[in-house]
Amino acid sequence: MHIESPATHFERADVVAEYGSFDFLLAPEEDLLREHASELPRWRMLDVGVGAGRTSAHLMERVREYVGIDCSAAMVQRCHERFAGRMPVTASFRQADVRTLVDFDEGSFDFVLFSFNGLDTVGDGSERAQALRAIARVCAPGALFCFSAHNLLWFRRSISPLRAAAGALPAARRHPRAPLRAAREALHRRRLNAPGGGRGEERVIIEERPRYELARTFYQAPDERILISRYTTTPKRQEERLVAAGFRDLRILDLRGNAVAAADERSQWLHYVCRRAGDDR
């Protein structure tokens, strides 16, 4: 069984092509832009894990300064190609390591976005904490920081065949085999991640994912299985890390943009919105 690291996965030409087809915003991102519409023109923005520019067209002309970064050279190159000839002079893309952000001075940005669960691809728990400290360093006092991450509490539910089947019962009226299919998927996910299950506050998990999951075009070979690893935490551990890095005023949102508690286990993705400490704005 071959498991791709995120570093390898996001350099693949077919994956870059898939990400190059994305141009949408998620509901929490749209809500955030509406909420801060009057402030955006004054803000210097860092778009971390920009990928192939999914968010860029929505942001680069709305902020005072826009910098999109990614660890993948192929993704950054795709951004340059995608926006060639239509980038404002205040926008740029570059390859950078979020664990250090050595190219940026302290307090350089008023708004940092790290979308699409990019934090889960950074490395282990210590590297994740290092990335949060680096982001805090380049945030101006009171700067807004928004990011998304997978939810380890949801993962625990997802590897329980009984709980997965129960969760699929509402769909059984239209799709009678939905509970059985959900139970099989849970069992498969559990086998991929044995031993260890979902115990603890953080862990590496293995996921089988079709690359056409979000794209309009089918990029995956019919016989290809794609297994990727990522590091995932509970919301509680994520909150602890944010406080330790110097962030405050945390809100946790589900994919619809609704506020949820740190004990939420029904949301596979969570969005975290917080402020850099040191300012009352």
Short mmCIF file of C-alpha atoms in Angstrom, two decimals:
data_model
loop_
_atom_site.label_atom_id
_atom_site.label_comp_id
_atom_site.label_asym_id
_atom_site.label_seq_id
_atom_site.Cartn_x
_atom_site.Cartn_y
_atom_site.Cartn_z
CA MET A 1 0.00 0.00 0.00
CA HIS A 2 1.59 3.26 -1.16
CA ILE A 3 0.76 6.36 0.84
CA GLU A 4 1.57 9.73 -0.67
CA SER A 5 2.84 12.52 1.50
CA PRO A 6 1.19 15.91 0.98
CA ALA A 7 4.50 17.25 -0.38
CA THR A 8 4.44 14.65 -3.15
CA HIS A 9 0.70 14.79 -3.76
CA PHE A 10 0.53 18.52 -4.40
CA GLU A 11 3.36 18.49 -6.95
CA ARG A 12 1.54 15.99 -9.19
CA ALA A 13 0.53 17.49 -12.53
CA ASP A 14 -2.93 15.93 -12.39
CA VAL A 15 -3.55 17.27 -8.89
CA VAL A 16 -2.38 20.75 -9.93
CA ALA A 17 -4.76 20.54 -12.90
CA GLU A 18 -7.62 19.63 -10.58
CA TYR A 19 -6.89 22.50 -8.21
CA GLY A 20 -6.58 24.82 -11.18
CA SER A 21 -10.26 24.20 -11.92
CA PHE A 22 -11.40 25.50 -8.52
CA ASP A 23 -12.72 29.06 -8.35
CA PHE A 24 -15.33 28.93 -5.59
CA LEU A 25 -15.47 30.14 -2.01
CA LEU A 26 -16.83 28.09 0.86
CA ALA A 27 -19.71 29.47 2.93
CA PRO A 28 -17.56 30.51 5.94
CA GLU A 29 -15.17 32.32 3.58
CA GLU A 30 -18.01 34.18 1.87
CA ASP A 31 -19.46 35.14 5.25
CA LEU A 32 -16.09 36.42 6.44
CA LEU A 33 -15.65 38.63 3.38
CA ARG A 34 -19.13 40.10 3.81
CA GLU A 35 -18.53 40.69 7.51
CA HIS A 36 -15.29 42.61 6.87
CA ALA A 37 -16.12 44.18 3.49
CA SER A 38 -15.45 47.72 4.71
CA GLU A 39 -12.07 46.78 6.22
CA LEU A 40 -10.63 44.73 3.35
CA PRO A 41 -9.47 47.73 1.26
CA ARG A 42 -7.16 48.74 4.14
CA TRP A 43 -5.78 45.27 4.81
CA ARG A 44 -2.54 43.61 3.78
CA MET A 45 -3.39 39.96 3.18
CA LEU A 46 -1.41 36.71 3.25
CA ASP A 47 -3.18 33.79 1.52
CA VAL A 48 -1.37 30.69 2.82
CA GLY A 49 -1.66 27.39 0.96
CA VAL A 50 -3.07 29.26 -2.00
CA GLY A 51 -2.88 26.15 -4.18
CA ALA A 52 -3.67 26.97 -7.80
CA GLY A 53 -5.49 30.19 -6.90
CA ARG A 54 -8.96 29.07 -5.83
CA THR A 55 -9.43 32.11 -3.56
CA SER A 56 -7.19 34.58 -5.37
CA ALA A 57 -9.65 36.04 -7.86
CA HIS A 58 -12.06 36.76 -5.00
CA LEU A 59 -9.46 38.52 -2.87
CA MET A 60 -6.57 40.13 -4.73
CA GLU A 61 -8.54 43.16 -5.91
CA ARG A 62 -10.38 43.66 -2.62
CA VAL A 63 -7.39 44.17 -0.32
CA ARG A 64 -4.63 46.78 -0.18
CA GLU A 65 -1.91 44.18 -0.71
CA TYR A 66 -2.24 40.49 -1.56
CA VAL A 67 0.44 37.80 -1.24
CA GLY A 68 -0.40 34.18 -2.08
CA ILE A 69 2.05 31.52 -0.95
CA ASP A 70 2.29 27.75 -1.25
CA CYS A 71 4.92 25.12 -0.48
CA SER A 72 4.35 23.54 -3.92
CA ALA A 73 6.39 25.06 -6.74
CA ALA A 74 3.98 23.54 -9.27
CA MET A 75 0.98 25.19 -7.62
CA VAL A 76 2.68 28.59 -7.53
CA GLN A 77 3.61 28.26 -11.19
CA ARG A 78 -0.02 27.47 -11.99
CA CYS A 79 -1.08 30.66 -10.17
CA HIS A 80 1.29 32.75 -12.29
CA GLU A 81 -0.08 31.15 -15.46
CA ARG A 82 -3.69 31.45 -14.38
CA PHE A 83 -3.55 35.15 -13.54
CA ALA A 84 -1.00 36.29 -16.12
CA GLY A 85 -1.92 39.72 -17.44
CA ARG A 86 -4.74 40.33 -14.98
CA MET A 87 -3.03 40.67 -11.61
CA PRO A 88 -3.08 44.05 -9.87
CA VAL A 89 0.35 45.47 -9.12
CA THR A 90 -0.38 45.00 -5.41
CA ALA A 91 -0.68 41.19 -5.80
CA SER A 92 2.01 38.52 -5.95
CA PHE A 93 2.58 34.77 -5.62
CA ARG A 94 5.62 33.00 -4.24
CA GLN A 95 6.77 29.67 -2.88
CA ALA A 96 7.24 29.73 0.90
CA ASP A 97 7.38 27.50 3.96
CA VAL A 98 4.62 28.39 6.42
CA ARG A 99 6.67 26.94 9.28
CA THR A 100 9.14 29.82 9.02
CA LEU A 101 7.77 32.58 6.72
CA VAL A 102 11.31 33.96 6.65
CA ASP A 103 10.54 36.31 3.75
CA PHE A 104 8.12 38.38 5.83
CA ASP A 105 8.73 40.86 8.62
CA GLU A 106 6.97 40.87 11.96
CA GLY A 107 3.49 42.40 11.78
CA SER A 108 3.35 42.44 7.97
CA PHE A 109 -0.30 41.41 7.54
CA ASP A 110 -3.76 42.41 8.76
CA PHE A 111 -5.51 39.31 7.42
CA VAL A 112 -4.17 35.77 7.04
CA LEU A 113 -6.16 32.98 5.41
CA PHE A 114 -5.02 29.34 5.44
CA SER A 115 -7.84 27.53 3.67
CA PHE A 116 -8.73 24.05 2.41
CA ASN A 117 -7.33 22.30 5.49
CA GLY A 118 -3.80 23.23 4.49
CA LEU A 119 -2.62 23.22 8.10
CA ASP A 120 -3.23 19.46 8.19
CA THR A 121 -0.55 18.96 5.53
CA VAL A 122 2.22 20.87 7.30
CA GLY A 123 3.68 17.97 9.31
CA ASP A 124 3.40 16.60 12.81
CA GLY A 125 2.15 18.36 15.92
CA SER A 126 5.37 20.26 16.57
CA GLU A 127 5.54 21.52 12.98
CA ARG A 128 1.90 22.52 13.15
CA ALA A 129 2.62 24.55 16.29
CA GLN A 130 5.67 26.06 14.58
CA ALA A 131 3.50 27.18 11.65
CA LEU A 132 1.00 28.85 13.98
CA ARG A 133 3.81 30.72 15.74
CA ALA A 134 5.20 31.87 12.39
CA ILE A 135 1.77 33.11 11.32
CA ALA A 136 1.34 34.92 14.63
CA ARG A 137 4.70 36.63 14.10
CA VAL A 138 3.74 38.08 10.70
CA CYS A 139 0.28 39.15 11.93
CA ALA A 140 -0.10 42.75 13.01
CA PRO A 141 -1.67 43.19 16.48
CA GLY A 142 -5.37 42.44 16.17
CA ALA A 143 -4.97 40.88 12.72
CA LEU A 144 -7.65 38.45 11.58
CA PHE A 145 -6.63 34.81 11.09
CA CYS A 146 -8.96 32.28 9.48
CA PHE A 147 -8.14 28.68 8.61
CA SER A 148 -9.82 25.33 8.17
CA ALA A 149 -8.83 21.89 9.42
CA HIS A 150 -10.24 18.39 9.58
CA ASN A 151 -11.93 17.35 12.80
CA LEU A 152 -10.51 14.33 14.63
CA LEU A 153 -13.78 13.95 16.54
CA TRP A 154 -15.60 13.43 13.25
CA PHE A 155 -12.96 10.91 12.22
CA ARG A 156 -13.66 8.86 15.33
CA ARG A 157 -17.31 8.64 14.30
CA SER A 158 -16.37 7.86 10.72
CA ILE A 159 -14.46 4.66 11.61
CA SER A 160 -17.36 3.21 13.62
CA PRO A 161 -19.55 1.09 11.29
CA LEU A 162 -22.53 1.26 13.65
CA ARG A 163 -22.37 5.03 14.09
CA ALA A 164 -21.79 5.56 10.37
CA ALA A 165 -24.80 3.40 9.50
CA ALA A 166 -26.95 5.24 12.03
CA GLY A 167 -25.90 8.57 10.56
CA ALA A 168 -26.97 7.39 7.10
CA LEU A 169 -30.47 6.33 8.18
CA PRO A 170 -32.14 9.61 7.05
CA ALA A 171 -30.91 8.90 3.52
CA ALA A 172 -32.27 5.34 3.55
CA ARG A 173 -35.74 6.39 2.40
CA ARG A 174 -34.33 7.44 -0.97
CA HIS A 175 -31.29 5.17 -1.00
CA PRO A 176 -32.07 1.97 0.92
CA ARG A 177 -28.49 0.74 0.81
CA ALA A 178 -27.04 3.97 2.23
CA PRO A 179 -26.55 2.64 5.81
CA LEU A 180 -24.81 -0.50 4.55
CA ARG A 181 -22.58 1.52 2.25
CA ALA A 182 -21.72 3.91 5.10
CA ALA A 183 -20.83 0.98 7.37
CA ARG A 184 -18.55 -0.52 4.73
CA GLU A 185 -16.80 2.81 4.19
CA ALA A 186 -16.28 3.15 7.94
CA LEU A 187 -14.79 -0.32 8.16
CA HIS A 188 -12.48 0.41 5.23
CA ARG A 189 -11.35 3.67 6.83
CA ARG A 190 -10.71 1.86 10.12
CA ARG A 191 -8.55 -0.76 8.40
CA LEU A 192 -6.52 1.94 6.64
CA ASN A 193 -5.80 3.59 9.98
CA ALA A 194 -5.13 0.57 12.20
CA PRO A 195 -3.64 0.54 14.74
CA GLY A 196 -4.58 3.55 16.81
CA GLY A 197 -8.06 4.35 15.59
CA GLY A 198 -9.02 7.87 16.56
CA ARG A 199 -7.72 7.85 20.11
CA GLY A 200 -5.86 10.83 21.50
CA GLU A 201 -6.07 14.54 20.77
CA GLU A 202 -4.04 14.40 17.55
CA ARG A 203 -2.70 11.84 15.11
CA VAL A 204 -1.72 11.08 11.53
CA ILE A 205 -4.61 9.60 9.58
CA ILE A 206 -4.70 7.94 6.17
CA GLU A 207 -7.45 8.81 3.75
CA GLU A 208 -8.46 7.35 0.42
CA ARG A 209 -9.65 10.23 -1.68
CA PRO A 210 -10.74 10.51 -5.32
CA ARG A 211 -9.06 13.54 -6.86
CA TYR A 212 -12.29 14.34 -8.70
CA GLU A 213 -13.99 14.89 -5.33
CA LEU A 214 -14.47 18.61 -5.96
CA ALA A 215 -13.39 19.12 -9.55
CA ARG A 216 -15.66 19.31 -12.55
CA THR A 217 -13.40 16.97 -14.51
CA PHE A 218 -12.53 13.36 -13.76
CA TYR A 219 -8.76 13.29 -13.29
CA GLN A 220 -8.29 9.95 -11.57
CA ALA A 221 -7.35 6.81 -13.51
CA PRO A 222 -10.17 4.25 -13.10
CA ASP A 223 -7.92 1.71 -11.37
CA GLU A 224 -5.93 4.14 -9.22
CA ARG A 225 -6.27 4.32 -5.45
CA ILE A 226 -5.00 7.52 -3.89
CA LEU A 227 -3.97 7.27 -0.27
CA ILE A 228 -2.72 10.44 1.40
CA SER A 229 -1.61 11.14 4.94
CA ARG A 230 -2.46 14.18 7.00
CA TYR A 231 -2.16 15.29 10.60
CA THR A 232 -5.44 15.92 12.40
CA THR A 233 -6.39 17.21 15.83
CA THR A 234 -9.46 17.68 17.98
CA PRO A 235 -10.92 21.20 18.16
CA LYS A 236 -9.87 21.34 21.81
CA ARG A 237 -6.21 20.73 20.94
CA GLN A 238 -6.45 23.22 18.10
CA GLU A 239 -7.77 25.86 20.49
CA GLU A 240 -4.91 25.18 22.93
CA ARG A 241 -2.36 25.63 20.15
CA LEU A 242 -3.90 28.90 19.02
CA VAL A 243 -3.82 30.35 22.52
CA ALA A 244 -0.21 29.24 22.95
CA ALA A 245 0.72 30.93 19.66
CA GLY A 246 -0.85 34.23 20.73
CA PHE A 247 -4.35 34.23 19.25
CA ARG A 248 -7.64 35.11 20.95
CA ASP A 249 -11.38 35.58 20.32
CA LEU A 250 -11.79 32.18 18.71
CA ARG A 251 -14.92 31.19 16.79
CA ILE A 252 -15.42 27.69 15.35
CA LEU A 253 -17.68 27.27 12.31
CA ASP A 254 -18.98 24.32 10.32
CA LEU A 255 -19.01 24.21 6.51
CA ARG A 256 -22.32 26.09 6.41
CA GLY A 257 -20.83 28.91 8.47
CA ASN A 258 -22.76 28.03 11.62
CA ALA A 259 -21.05 28.39 15.00
CA VAL A 260 -20.29 25.06 16.70
CA ALA A 261 -18.74 24.03 20.00
CA ALA A 262 -15.28 22.54 20.44
CA ALA A 263 -16.99 19.22 21.20
CA ASP A 264 -18.63 19.08 17.75
CA GLU A 265 -18.20 15.68 16.13
CA ARG A 266 -20.60 15.96 13.19
CA SER A 267 -18.48 18.31 11.07
CA GLN A 268 -15.70 16.79 8.98
CA TRP A 269 -14.22 20.24 8.29
CA LEU A 270 -14.11 23.11 10.75
CA HIS A 271 -13.22 26.74 10.17
CA TYR A 272 -11.44 28.63 12.93
CA VAL A 273 -11.60 32.43 13.07
CA CYS A 274 -9.51 34.34 15.61
CA ARG A 275 -7.47 37.49 16.24
CA ARG A 276 -3.81 38.08 16.93
CA ALA A 277 -3.49 39.27 20.50
CA GLY A 278 -2.25 42.77 21.25
CA ASP A 279 -4.93 45.08 19.89
CA ASP A 280 -8.55 45.87 20.78
CA ARG A 281 -9.89 46.28 17.24
#
